[in-house]
């Protein structure tokens, strides 16, 4: 097939045979032209007119061939342009994707820098957390245990004194068999929170605020996947003892912190019920009443 095409591209190879055919098939040419004037010319000039007509027909065929070749070239150029546009589009998409990945990497690096700086501040601040029982004081993680034990004892002293309970009734209350009416409970709870605020939270506020800022940073970061958020929150949780979480929980309640509802909704305190039964009751009661007006609007605590 390629040899035939190459042969036909040479005018000498097909023009002369076509002239001969035109002369031999004069009736066919006469019918093909079918114009009265053309027929008269052919009749007048005979074979010479047939040759001229054949040449004209050949010129027409050649023009058609050239036009077809030109159209094929244009089609090839258009296809090349389409291929170039497709490649450019793919490169643009790749560039956009790389830019997004780069921006996400930069955002993640900024987040990690801020996160670990805050976490470093938490560890540094822990060294300055202190609690005094009279003239005896404690620092660091130990003071949270001391505060927990002291405040738990304070709670039961408040229950006993404010409700005028006997020792036997107090023991029943410790076991959960003695019913405190809601109004009495709210009054005791307010006193309990006031005591905590004055004796511990006021002088250690920056430590708790740093922990809260670290948690909110993770929660609100848009560059993290949901699974990454959970990992970072678990990492923060692992840095805190259950006594620190207990203190943070009460701090959010006492200060009525604006991030309280956000942190409460993250199950950050789900293991606080592992504390002793009586203490777990206190936390349960605070959770029960945390949306009440009496607990959320403790104006005298500020």
PDB file of C-alpha atoms in Angstrom:
ATOM      1  CA  UNK A   1       0.000   0.000   0.000  1.00  0.00           C
ATOM      2  CA  UNK A   2       2.831   2.417   0.804  1.00  0.00           C
ATOM      3  CA  UNK A   3       4.459   1.630  -2.548  1.00  0.00           C
ATOM      4  CA  UNK A   4       1.220   2.377  -4.392  1.00  0.00           C
ATOM      5  CA  UNK A   5       0.890   5.732  -2.587  1.00  0.00           C
ATOM      6  CA  UNK A   6       4.503   6.598  -3.429  1.00  0.00           C
ATOM      7  CA  UNK A   7       3.889   5.679  -7.067  1.00  0.00           C
ATOM      8  CA  UNK A   8       0.795   7.858  -7.325  1.00  0.00           C
ATOM      9  CA  UNK A   9       2.595  10.864  -5.843  1.00  0.00           C
ATOM     10  CA  UNK A  10       4.681  11.056  -9.068  1.00  0.00           C
ATOM     11  CA  UNK A  11       2.596  12.995 -11.679  1.00  0.00           C
ATOM     12  CA  UNK A  12       4.444  11.340 -14.597  1.00  0.00           C
ATOM     13  CA  UNK A  13       3.224   7.931 -13.466  1.00  0.00           C
ATOM     14  CA  UNK A  14      -0.485   8.734 -13.695  1.00  0.00           C
ATOM     15  CA  UNK A  15      -1.012  11.925 -15.795  1.00  0.00           C
ATOM     16  CA  UNK A  16      -0.092  10.355 -19.157  1.00  0.00           C
ATOM     17  CA  UNK A  17      -2.262   7.250 -18.667  1.00  0.00           C
ATOM     18  CA  UNK A  18      -5.131   9.470 -17.617  1.00  0.00           C
ATOM     19  CA  UNK A  19      -4.781  11.596 -20.791  1.00  0.00           C
ATOM     20  CA  UNK A  20      -4.918   8.461 -22.898  1.00  0.00           C
ATOM     21  CA  UNK A  21      -7.989   7.257 -21.034  1.00  0.00           C
ATOM     22  CA  UNK A  22      -9.633  10.645 -21.526  1.00  0.00           C
ATOM     23  CA  UNK A  23      -9.044  10.469 -25.262  1.00  0.00           C
ATOM     24  CA  UNK A  24     -10.252   6.882 -25.565  1.00  0.00           C
ATOM     25  CA  UNK A  25     -13.349   7.411 -23.457  1.00  0.00           C
ATOM     26  CA  UNK A  26     -14.607  10.480 -25.209  1.00  0.00           C
ATOM     27  CA  UNK A  27     -18.291   9.524 -24.851  1.00  0.00           C
ATOM     28  CA  UNK A  28     -17.819   9.182 -21.081  1.00  0.00           C
ATOM     29  CA  UNK A  29     -16.190  12.610 -20.837  1.00  0.00           C
ATOM     30  CA  UNK A  30     -18.927  14.032 -23.010  1.00  0.00           C
ATOM     31  CA  UNK A  31     -21.572  12.607 -20.662  1.00  0.00           C
ATOM     32  CA  UNK A  32     -19.624  13.739 -17.566  1.00  0.00           C
ATOM     33  CA  UNK A  33     -19.417  17.340 -18.656  1.00  0.00           C
ATOM     34  CA  UNK A  34     -23.039  17.382 -19.869  1.00  0.00           C
ATOM     35  CA  UNK A  35     -23.003  21.058 -20.646  1.00  0.00           C
ATOM     36  CA  UNK A  36     -24.210  22.191 -24.012  1.00  0.00           C
ATOM     37  CA  UNK A  37     -21.371  24.608 -24.544  1.00  0.00           C
ATOM     38  CA  UNK A  38     -18.801  22.013 -23.591  1.00  0.00           C
ATOM     39  CA  UNK A  39     -20.315  19.472 -25.952  1.00  0.00           C
ATOM     40  CA  UNK A  40     -20.117  21.993 -28.800  1.00  0.00           C
ATOM     41  CA  UNK A  41     -16.462  22.658 -28.057  1.00  0.00           C
ATOM     42  CA  UNK A  42     -15.736  18.931 -28.010  1.00  0.00           C
ATOM     43  CA  UNK A  43     -17.559  18.439 -31.279  1.00  0.00           C
ATOM     44  CA  UNK A  44     -15.628  21.345 -32.829  1.00  0.00           C
ATOM     45  CA  UNK A  45     -12.171  20.408 -31.594  1.00  0.00           C
ATOM     46  CA  UNK A  46     -12.476  16.692 -31.241  1.00  0.00           C
ATOM     47  CA  UNK A  47      -9.644  14.857 -29.451  1.00  0.00           C
ATOM     48  CA  UNK A  48      -7.897  18.102 -28.517  1.00  0.00           C
ATOM     49  CA  UNK A  49     -10.905  19.223 -26.491  1.00  0.00           C
ATOM     50  CA  UNK A  50     -10.964  15.858 -24.755  1.00  0.00           C
ATOM     51  CA  UNK A  51      -7.333  16.277 -23.767  1.00  0.00           C
ATOM     52  CA  UNK A  52      -8.040  19.744 -22.378  1.00  0.00           C
ATOM     53  CA  UNK A  53     -10.999  18.393 -20.436  1.00  0.00           C
ATOM     54  CA  UNK A  54      -8.845  15.580 -19.088  1.00  0.00           C
ATOM     55  CA  UNK A  55      -6.212  18.033 -17.963  1.00  0.00           C
ATOM     56  CA  UNK A  56      -8.855  20.127 -16.216  1.00  0.00           C
ATOM     57  CA  UNK A  57     -10.187  17.044 -14.474  1.00  0.00           C
ATOM     58  CA  UNK A  58      -6.674  16.079 -13.432  1.00  0.00           C
ATOM     59  CA  UNK A  59      -6.097  19.568 -12.056  1.00  0.00           C
ATOM     60  CA  UNK A  60      -9.331  19.252 -10.070  1.00  0.00           C
ATOM     61  CA  UNK A  61      -8.253  15.913  -8.640  1.00  0.00           C
ATOM     62  CA  UNK A  62      -4.836  17.286  -7.740  1.00  0.00           C
ATOM     63  CA  UNK A  63      -6.386  20.314  -6.027  1.00  0.00           C
ATOM     64  CA  UNK A  64      -8.667  17.968  -4.084  1.00  0.00           C
ATOM     65  CA  UNK A  65      -5.672  15.840  -3.084  1.00  0.00           C
ATOM     66  CA  UNK A  66      -3.711  18.879  -1.922  1.00  0.00           C
ATOM     67  CA  UNK A  67      -6.707  20.133   0.037  1.00  0.00           C
ATOM     68  CA  UNK A  68      -7.085  16.734   1.696  1.00  0.00           C
ATOM     69  CA  UNK A  69      -3.391  16.728   2.615  1.00  0.00           C
ATOM     70  CA  UNK A  70      -3.740  20.217   4.064  1.00  0.00           C
ATOM     71  CA  UNK A  71      -6.786  19.170   6.101  1.00  0.00           C
ATOM     72  CA  UNK A  72      -4.888  16.139   7.399  1.00  0.00           C
ATOM     73  CA  UNK A  73      -2.007  18.374   8.471  1.00  0.00           C
ATOM     74  CA  UNK A  74      -4.420  20.736  10.197  1.00  0.00           C
ATOM     75  CA  UNK A  75      -6.040  17.779  11.965  1.00  0.00           C
ATOM     76  CA  UNK A  76      -2.602  16.594  13.104  1.00  0.00           C
ATOM     77  CA  UNK A  77      -1.753  20.085  14.360  1.00  0.00           C
ATOM     78  CA  UNK A  78      -5.058  20.289  16.238  1.00  0.00           C
ATOM     79  CA  UNK A  79      -4.401  16.879  17.796  1.00  0.00           C
ATOM     80  CA  UNK A  80      -0.911  17.993  18.809  1.00  0.00           C
ATOM     81  CA  UNK A  81      -2.390  21.118  20.376  1.00  0.00           C
ATOM     82  CA  UNK A  82      -4.897  18.974  22.261  1.00  0.00           C
ATOM     83  CA  UNK A  83      -2.114  16.721  23.483  1.00  0.00           C
ATOM     84  CA  UNK A  84      -0.111  19.766  24.585  1.00  0.00           C
ATOM     85  CA  UNK A  85      -3.138  21.202  26.411  1.00  0.00           C
ATOM     86  CA  UNK A  86      -3.733  17.848  28.107  1.00  0.00           C
ATOM     87  CA  UNK A  87      -0.108  17.698  29.237  1.00  0.00           C
ATOM     88  CA  UNK A  88      -0.267  21.307  30.455  1.00  0.00           C
ATOM     89  CA  UNK A  89      -3.502  20.541  32.339  1.00  0.00           C
ATOM     90  CA  UNK A  90      -1.930  17.501  33.988  1.00  0.00           C
ATOM     91  CA  UNK A  91       1.148  19.530  34.916  1.00  0.00           C
ATOM     92  CA  UNK A  92      -1.078  22.274  36.333  1.00  0.00           C
ATOM     93  CA  UNK A  93      -3.049  19.745  38.393  1.00  0.00           C
ATOM     94  CA  UNK A  94       0.198  18.242  39.634  1.00  0.00           C
ATOM     95  CA  UNK A  95       1.511  21.695  40.549  1.00  0.00           C
ATOM     96  CA  UNK A  96      -1.707  22.535  42.400  1.00  0.00           C
ATOM     97  CA  UNK A  97      -1.589  19.228  44.273  1.00  0.00           C
ATOM     98  CA  UNK A  98       2.065  19.738  45.165  1.00  0.00           C
ATOM     99  CA  UNK A  99       1.246  23.267  46.329  1.00  0.00           C
ATOM    100  CA  UNK A 100      -1.565  21.943  48.520  1.00  0.00           C
ATOM    101  CA  UNK A 101       0.695  19.291  49.988  1.00  0.00           C
ATOM    102  CA  UNK A 102       3.392  21.875  50.576  1.00  0.00           C
ATOM    103  CA  UNK A 103       0.932  24.243  52.266  1.00  0.00           C
ATOM    104  CA  UNK A 104      -0.393  21.396  54.403  1.00  0.00           C
ATOM    105  CA  UNK A 105       3.158  20.413  55.345  1.00  0.00           C
ATOM    106  CA  UNK A 106       3.980  24.009  56.290  1.00  0.00           C
ATOM    107  CA  UNK A 107       0.735  24.312  58.288  1.00  0.00           C
ATOM    108  CA  UNK A 108       1.465  21.003  60.011  1.00  0.00           C
ATOM    109  CA  UNK A 109       4.996  22.129  60.863  1.00  0.00           C
ATOM    110  CA  UNK A 110       3.650  25.367  62.329  1.00  0.00           C
ATOM    111  CA  UNK A 111       1.072  23.422  64.312  1.00  0.00           C
ATOM    112  CA  UNK A 112       3.653  20.987  65.653  1.00  0.00           C
ATOM    113  CA  UNK A 113       5.986  23.819  66.632  1.00  0.00           C
ATOM    114  CA  UNK A 114       3.178  25.581  68.496  1.00  0.00           C
ATOM    115  CA  UNK A 115       1.893  22.321  69.979  1.00  0.00           C
ATOM    116  CA  UNK A 116       5.216  21.188  71.392  1.00  0.00           C
ATOM    117  CA  UNK A 117       6.035  24.700  72.606  1.00  0.00           C
ATOM    118  CA  UNK A 118       2.764  24.743  74.532  1.00  0.00           C
ATOM    119  CA  UNK A 119       3.407  21.237  75.819  1.00  0.00           C
ATOM    120  CA  UNK A 120       6.872  22.339  76.916  1.00  0.00           C
ATOM    121  CA  UNK A 121       5.262  25.247  78.746  1.00  0.00           C
ATOM    122  CA  UNK A 122       2.893  22.796  80.443  1.00  0.00           C
ATOM    123  CA  UNK A 123       5.826  20.736  81.730  1.00  0.00           C
ATOM    124  CA  UNK A 124       7.699  23.871  82.760  1.00  0.00           C
ATOM    125  CA  UNK A 125       4.610  25.311  84.437  1.00  0.00           C
ATOM    126  CA  UNK A 126       4.080  22.068  86.332  1.00  0.00           C
ATOM    127  CA  UNK A 127       7.292  22.749  88.243  1.00  0.00           C
ATOM    128  CA  UNK A 128       5.750  25.964  89.580  1.00  0.00           C
ATOM    129  CA  UNK A 129       2.379  24.516  90.544  1.00  0.00           C
ATOM    130  CA  UNK A 130       2.216  24.548  94.323  1.00  0.00           C
ATOM    131  CA  UNK A 131      -0.189  23.844  97.145  1.00  0.00           C
ATOM    132  CA  UNK A 132       0.196  24.612 100.835  1.00  0.00           C
ATOM    133  CA  UNK A 133      -1.426  22.913 103.795  1.00  0.00           C
ATOM    134  CA  UNK A 134      -0.625  25.353 106.523  1.00  0.00           C
ATOM    135  CA  UNK A 135       3.133  25.819 106.387  1.00  0.00           C
ATOM    136  CA  UNK A 136       3.746  22.561 104.540  1.00  0.00           C
ATOM    137  CA  UNK A 137       3.778  22.865 100.763  1.00  0.00           C
ATOM    138  CA  UNK A 138       4.179  20.591  97.767  1.00  0.00           C
ATOM    139  CA  UNK A 139       5.067  21.146  94.097  1.00  0.00           C
ATOM    140  CA  UNK A 140       4.584  19.461  90.759  1.00  0.00           C
ATOM    141  CA  UNK A 141       2.472  16.365  90.266  1.00  0.00           C
ATOM    142  CA  UNK A 142       2.557  15.523  93.963  1.00  0.00           C
ATOM    143  CA  UNK A 143       0.582  18.635  94.843  1.00  0.00           C
ATOM    144  CA  UNK A 144      -2.361  17.413  92.734  1.00  0.00           C
ATOM    145  CA  UNK A 145      -2.549  14.273  94.865  1.00  0.00           C
ATOM    146  CA  UNK A 146      -2.390  16.422  97.998  1.00  0.00           C
ATOM    147  CA  UNK A 147      -5.099  18.743  96.701  1.00  0.00           C
ATOM    148  CA  UNK A 148      -7.270  15.788  95.771  1.00  0.00           C
ATOM    149  CA  UNK A 149      -6.956  14.208  99.212  1.00  0.00           C
ATOM    150  CA  UNK A 150      -7.406  17.515 101.014  1.00  0.00           C
ATOM    151  CA  UNK A 151     -10.417  18.621  98.998  1.00  0.00           C
ATOM    152  CA  UNK A 152     -12.052  15.238  99.302  1.00  0.00           C
ATOM    153  CA  UNK A 153     -11.712  15.501 103.055  1.00  0.00           C
ATOM    154  CA  UNK A 154     -12.967  19.080 102.934  1.00  0.00           C
ATOM    155  CA  UNK A 155     -16.027  17.971 100.984  1.00  0.00           C
ATOM    156  CA  UNK A 156     -17.086  15.490 103.630  1.00  0.00           C
ATOM    157  CA  UNK A 157     -16.445  17.992 106.405  1.00  0.00           C
ATOM    158  CA  UNK A 158     -18.772  20.402 104.609  1.00  0.00           C
ATOM    159  CA  UNK A 159     -21.405  17.692 104.249  1.00  0.00           C
ATOM    160  CA  UNK A 160     -21.177  16.859 107.936  1.00  0.00           C
ATOM    161  CA  UNK A 161     -21.192  20.440 109.238  1.00  0.00           C
ATOM    162  CA  UNK A 162     -23.719  22.018 106.887  1.00  0.00           C
ATOM    163  CA  UNK A 163     -26.267  19.198 107.205  1.00  0.00           C
ATOM    164  CA  UNK A 164     -25.577  18.525 110.901  1.00  0.00           C
ATOM    165  CA  UNK A 165     -24.976  14.871 110.230  1.00  0.00           C
ATOM    166  CA  UNK A 166     -23.884  12.415 112.841  1.00  0.00           C
ATOM    167  CA  UNK A 167     -20.830  10.276 112.196  1.00  0.00           C
ATOM    168  CA  UNK A 168     -23.101   7.345 111.425  1.00  0.00           C
ATOM    169  CA  UNK A 169     -25.108   9.400 108.938  1.00  0.00           C
ATOM    170  CA  UNK A 170     -21.886  10.640 107.352  1.00  0.00           C
ATOM    171  CA  UNK A 171     -20.701   7.074 106.845  1.00  0.00           C
ATOM    172  CA  UNK A 172     -24.033   6.235 105.247  1.00  0.00           C
ATOM    173  CA  UNK A 173     -23.625   9.206 102.932  1.00  0.00           C
ATOM    174  CA  UNK A 174     -20.137   8.021 102.009  1.00  0.00           C
ATOM    175  CA  UNK A 175     -21.692   4.717 101.003  1.00  0.00           C
ATOM    176  CA  UNK A 176     -24.376   6.470  98.986  1.00  0.00           C
ATOM    177  CA  UNK A 177     -27.240   5.391 101.260  1.00  0.00           C
ATOM    178  CA  UNK A 178     -28.045   8.840 102.627  1.00  0.00           C
ATOM    179  CA  UNK A 179     -30.001  11.188 100.396  1.00  0.00           C
ATOM    180  CA  UNK A 180     -28.928  14.852 100.098  1.00  0.00           C
ATOM    181  CA  UNK A 181     -31.683  17.033  98.747  1.00  0.00           C
ATOM    182  CA  UNK A 182     -30.754  18.995  95.635  1.00  0.00           C
ATOM    183  CA  UNK A 183     -30.922  22.439  97.205  1.00  0.00           C
ATOM    184  CA  UNK A 184     -28.601  21.369 100.019  1.00  0.00           C
ATOM    185  CA  UNK A 185     -26.265  19.758  97.514  1.00  0.00           C
ATOM    186  CA  UNK A 186     -26.027  22.930  95.426  1.00  0.00           C
ATOM    187  CA  UNK A 187     -25.196  24.942  98.504  1.00  0.00           C
ATOM    188  CA  UNK A 188     -22.485  22.482  99.537  1.00  0.00           C
ATOM    189  CA  UNK A 189     -21.111  22.305  96.026  1.00  0.00           C
ATOM    190  CA  UNK A 190     -20.799  26.087  95.832  1.00  0.00           C
ATOM    191  CA  UNK A 191     -18.872  26.161  99.095  1.00  0.00           C
ATOM    192  CA  UNK A 192     -16.687  23.325  97.883  1.00  0.00           C
ATOM    193  CA  UNK A 193     -15.827  25.140  94.648  1.00  0.00           C
ATOM    194  CA  UNK A 194     -15.154  28.390  96.503  1.00  0.00           C
ATOM    195  CA  UNK A 195     -12.706  26.605  98.762  1.00  0.00           C
ATOM    196  CA  UNK A 196     -10.913  25.050  95.764  1.00  0.00           C
ATOM    197  CA  UNK A 197     -10.684  28.373  93.950  1.00  0.00           C
ATOM    198  CA  UNK A 198      -9.196  30.212  96.913  1.00  0.00           C
ATOM    199  CA  UNK A 199      -6.844  27.491  98.067  1.00  0.00           C
ATOM    200  CA  UNK A 200      -5.472  26.230  94.757  1.00  0.00           C
ATOM    201  CA  UNK A 201      -6.754  27.482  91.414  1.00  0.00           C
ATOM    202  CA  UNK A 202      -6.146  31.213  91.861  1.00  0.00           C
ATOM    203  CA  UNK A 203      -2.358  30.882  92.098  1.00  0.00           C
ATOM    204  CA  UNK A 204      -2.060  28.161  89.421  1.00  0.00           C
ATOM    205  CA  UNK A 205      -4.370  29.566  86.754  1.00  0.00           C
ATOM    206  CA  UNK A 206      -1.703  29.905  84.029  1.00  0.00           C
ATOM    207  CA  UNK A 207      -0.907  26.184  84.207  1.00  0.00           C
ATOM    208  CA  UNK A 208      -4.506  25.156  83.550  1.00  0.00           C
ATOM    209  CA  UNK A 209      -4.968  27.802  80.842  1.00  0.00           C
ATOM    210  CA  UNK A 210      -1.920  26.432  79.002  1.00  0.00           C
ATOM    211  CA  UNK A 211      -3.357  22.908  79.040  1.00  0.00           C
ATOM    212  CA  UNK A 212      -6.686  24.217  77.762  1.00  0.00           C
ATOM    213  CA  UNK A 213      -4.963  26.222  74.997  1.00  0.00           C
ATOM    214  CA  UNK A 214      -3.087  23.079  73.898  1.00  0.00           C
ATOM    215  CA  UNK A 215      -6.283  21.021  73.725  1.00  0.00           C
ATOM    216  CA  UNK A 216      -8.160  23.726  71.787  1.00  0.00           C
ATOM    217  CA  UNK A 217      -5.217  24.113  69.381  1.00  0.00           C
ATOM    218  CA  UNK A 218      -5.558  20.445  68.434  1.00  0.00           C
ATOM    219  CA  UNK A 219      -9.350  20.543  68.278  1.00  0.00           C
ATOM    220  CA  UNK A 220      -9.552  23.585  65.969  1.00  0.00           C
ATOM    221  CA  UNK A 221      -6.645  22.808  63.648  1.00  0.00           C
ATOM    222  CA  UNK A 222      -7.837  22.419  60.047  1.00  0.00           C
ATOM    223  CA  UNK A 223      -4.682  20.736  58.727  1.00  0.00           C
ATOM    224  CA  UNK A 224      -5.161  17.627  60.887  1.00  0.00           C
ATOM    225  CA  UNK A 225      -7.152  14.572  59.961  1.00  0.00           C
ATOM    226  CA  UNK A 226      -9.704  13.351  62.480  1.00  0.00           C
ATOM    227  CA  UNK A 227      -7.492  10.386  63.311  1.00  0.00           C
ATOM    228  CA  UNK A 228      -4.554  12.760  63.892  1.00  0.00           C
ATOM    229  CA  UNK A 229      -6.678  14.887  66.244  1.00  0.00           C
ATOM    230  CA  UNK A 230      -7.434  11.816  68.352  1.00  0.00           C
ATOM    231  CA  UNK A 231      -3.754  10.864  68.428  1.00  0.00           C
ATOM    232  CA  UNK A 232      -2.674  14.312  69.643  1.00  0.00           C
ATOM    233  CA  UNK A 233      -5.447  14.410  72.245  1.00  0.00           C
ATOM    234  CA  UNK A 234      -4.402  10.994  73.507  1.00  0.00           C
ATOM    235  CA  UNK A 235      -0.837  12.278  73.662  1.00  0.00           C
ATOM    236  CA  UNK A 236      -1.927  15.238  75.812  1.00  0.00           C
ATOM    237  CA  UNK A 237      -4.032  12.951  77.987  1.00  0.00           C
ATOM    238  CA  UNK A 238      -1.047  10.651  78.511  1.00  0.00           C
ATOM    239  CA  UNK A 239       0.950  13.572  79.939  1.00  0.00           C
ATOM    240  CA  UNK A 240      -1.603  14.149  82.719  1.00  0.00           C
ATOM    241  CA  UNK A 241      -2.300  12.006  85.748  1.00  0.00           C
ATOM    242  CA  UNK A 242      -5.888  11.297  86.733  1.00  0.00           C
ATOM    243  CA  UNK A 243      -5.468  13.801  89.569  1.00  0.00           C
ATOM    244  CA  UNK A 244      -4.459  16.522  87.119  1.00  0.00           C
ATOM    245  CA  UNK A 245      -7.498  15.720  84.984  1.00  0.00           C
ATOM    246  CA  UNK A 246      -9.680  15.906  88.083  1.00  0.00           C
ATOM    247  CA  UNK A 247      -8.264  19.353  88.871  1.00  0.00           C
ATOM    248  CA  UNK A 248      -8.667  20.504  85.246  1.00  0.00           C
ATOM    249  CA  UNK A 249     -12.272  19.314  85.252  1.00  0.00           C
ATOM    250  CA  UNK A 250     -13.088  21.324  88.370  1.00  0.00           C
ATOM    251  CA  UNK A 251     -11.147  24.337  87.079  1.00  0.00           C
ATOM    252  CA  UNK A 252     -13.355  24.439  83.978  1.00  0.00           C
ATOM    253  CA  UNK A 253     -16.429  24.324  86.210  1.00  0.00           C
ATOM    254  CA  UNK A 254     -15.237  26.936  88.692  1.00  0.00           C
ATOM    255  CA  UNK A 255     -14.081  29.434  86.075  1.00  0.00           C
ATOM    256  CA  UNK A 256     -17.056  28.640  83.819  1.00  0.00           C
ATOM    257  CA  UNK A 257     -14.440  28.617  81.074  1.00  0.00           C
ATOM    258  CA  UNK A 258     -15.549  29.479  77.521  1.00  0.00           C
ATOM    259  CA  UNK A 259     -13.925  26.244  76.259  1.00  0.00           C
ATOM    260  CA  UNK A 260     -15.711  24.095  78.812  1.00  0.00           C
ATOM    261  CA  UNK A 261     -18.414  22.722  76.522  1.00  0.00           C
ATOM    262  CA  UNK A 262     -15.857  21.979  73.778  1.00  0.00           C
ATOM    263  CA  UNK A 263     -13.562  20.007  76.068  1.00  0.00           C
ATOM    264  CA  UNK A 264     -16.438  18.237  77.808  1.00  0.00           C
ATOM    265  CA  UNK A 265     -17.619  17.062  74.384  1.00  0.00           C
ATOM    266  CA  UNK A 266     -14.259  15.411  73.622  1.00  0.00           C
ATOM    267  CA  UNK A 267     -14.456  12.637  76.274  1.00  0.00           C
ATOM    268  CA  UNK A 268     -11.255  13.991  77.747  1.00  0.00           C
ATOM    269  CA  UNK A 269     -12.419  13.123  81.273  1.00  0.00           C
ATOM    270  CA  UNK A 270     -13.877   9.702  80.551  1.00  0.00           C
ATOM    271  CA  UNK A 271     -11.596   7.929  83.073  1.00  0.00           C
ATOM    272  CA  UNK A 272     -12.350  10.177  86.049  1.00  0.00           C
ATOM    273  CA  UNK A 273     -14.887   7.650  87.284  1.00  0.00           C
ATOM    274  CA  UNK A 274     -11.895   5.430  88.124  1.00  0.00           C
ATOM    275  CA  UNK A 275     -11.476   7.522  91.277  1.00  0.00           C
ATOM    276  CA  UNK A 276     -12.856   6.359  94.625  1.00  0.00           C
ATOM    277  CA  UNK A 277     -16.618   5.903  94.823  1.00  0.00           C
ATOM    278  CA  UNK A 278     -17.352   8.958  96.941  1.00  0.00           C
ATOM    279  CA  UNK A 279     -15.236  11.218  94.725  1.00  0.00           C
ATOM    280  CA  UNK A 280     -16.866   9.805  91.611  1.00  0.00           C
ATOM    281  CA  UNK A 281     -20.240  10.783  93.085  1.00  0.00           C
ATOM    282  CA  UNK A 282     -19.062  14.371  93.444  1.00  0.00           C
ATOM    283  CA  UNK A 283     -17.966  14.475  89.811  1.00  0.00           C
ATOM    284  CA  UNK A 284     -21.185  12.819  88.703  1.00  0.00           C
ATOM    285  CA  UNK A 285     -23.222  15.386  90.598  1.00  0.00           C
ATOM    286  CA  UNK A 286     -21.243  18.252  89.089  1.00  0.00           C
ATOM    287  CA  UNK A 287     -21.872  16.830  85.622  1.00  0.00           C
ATOM    288  CA  UNK A 288     -25.555  16.483  86.487  1.00  0.00           C
ATOM    289  CA  UNK A 289     -25.884  20.112  87.572  1.00  0.00           C
ATOM    290  CA  UNK A 290     -23.323  21.759  85.303  1.00  0.00           C
ATOM    291  CA  UNK A 291     -26.042  23.161  83.038  1.00  0.00           C
ATOM    292  CA  UNK A 292     -28.106  24.551  85.879  1.00  0.00           C
ATOM    293  CA  UNK A 293     -28.199  28.273  86.521  1.00  0.00           C
ATOM    294  CA  UNK A 294     -26.898  27.871  90.070  1.00  0.00           C
ATOM    295  CA  UNK A 295     -23.667  26.188  88.912  1.00  0.00           C
ATOM    296  CA  UNK A 296     -22.965  28.081  85.708  1.00  0.00           C
ATOM    297  CA  UNK A 297     -23.556  31.526  87.197  1.00  0.00           C
ATOM    298  CA  UNK A 298     -21.464  31.475  90.339  1.00  0.00           C
ATOM    299  CA  UNK A 299     -20.853  35.224  90.398  1.00  0.00           C
ATOM    300  CA  UNK A 300     -19.337  35.133  93.851  1.00  0.00           C
ATOM    301  CA  UNK A 301     -16.526  32.872  92.600  1.00  0.00           C
ATOM    302  CA  UNK A 302     -14.998  35.606  90.415  1.00  0.00           C
TER     303      UNK A 302
END
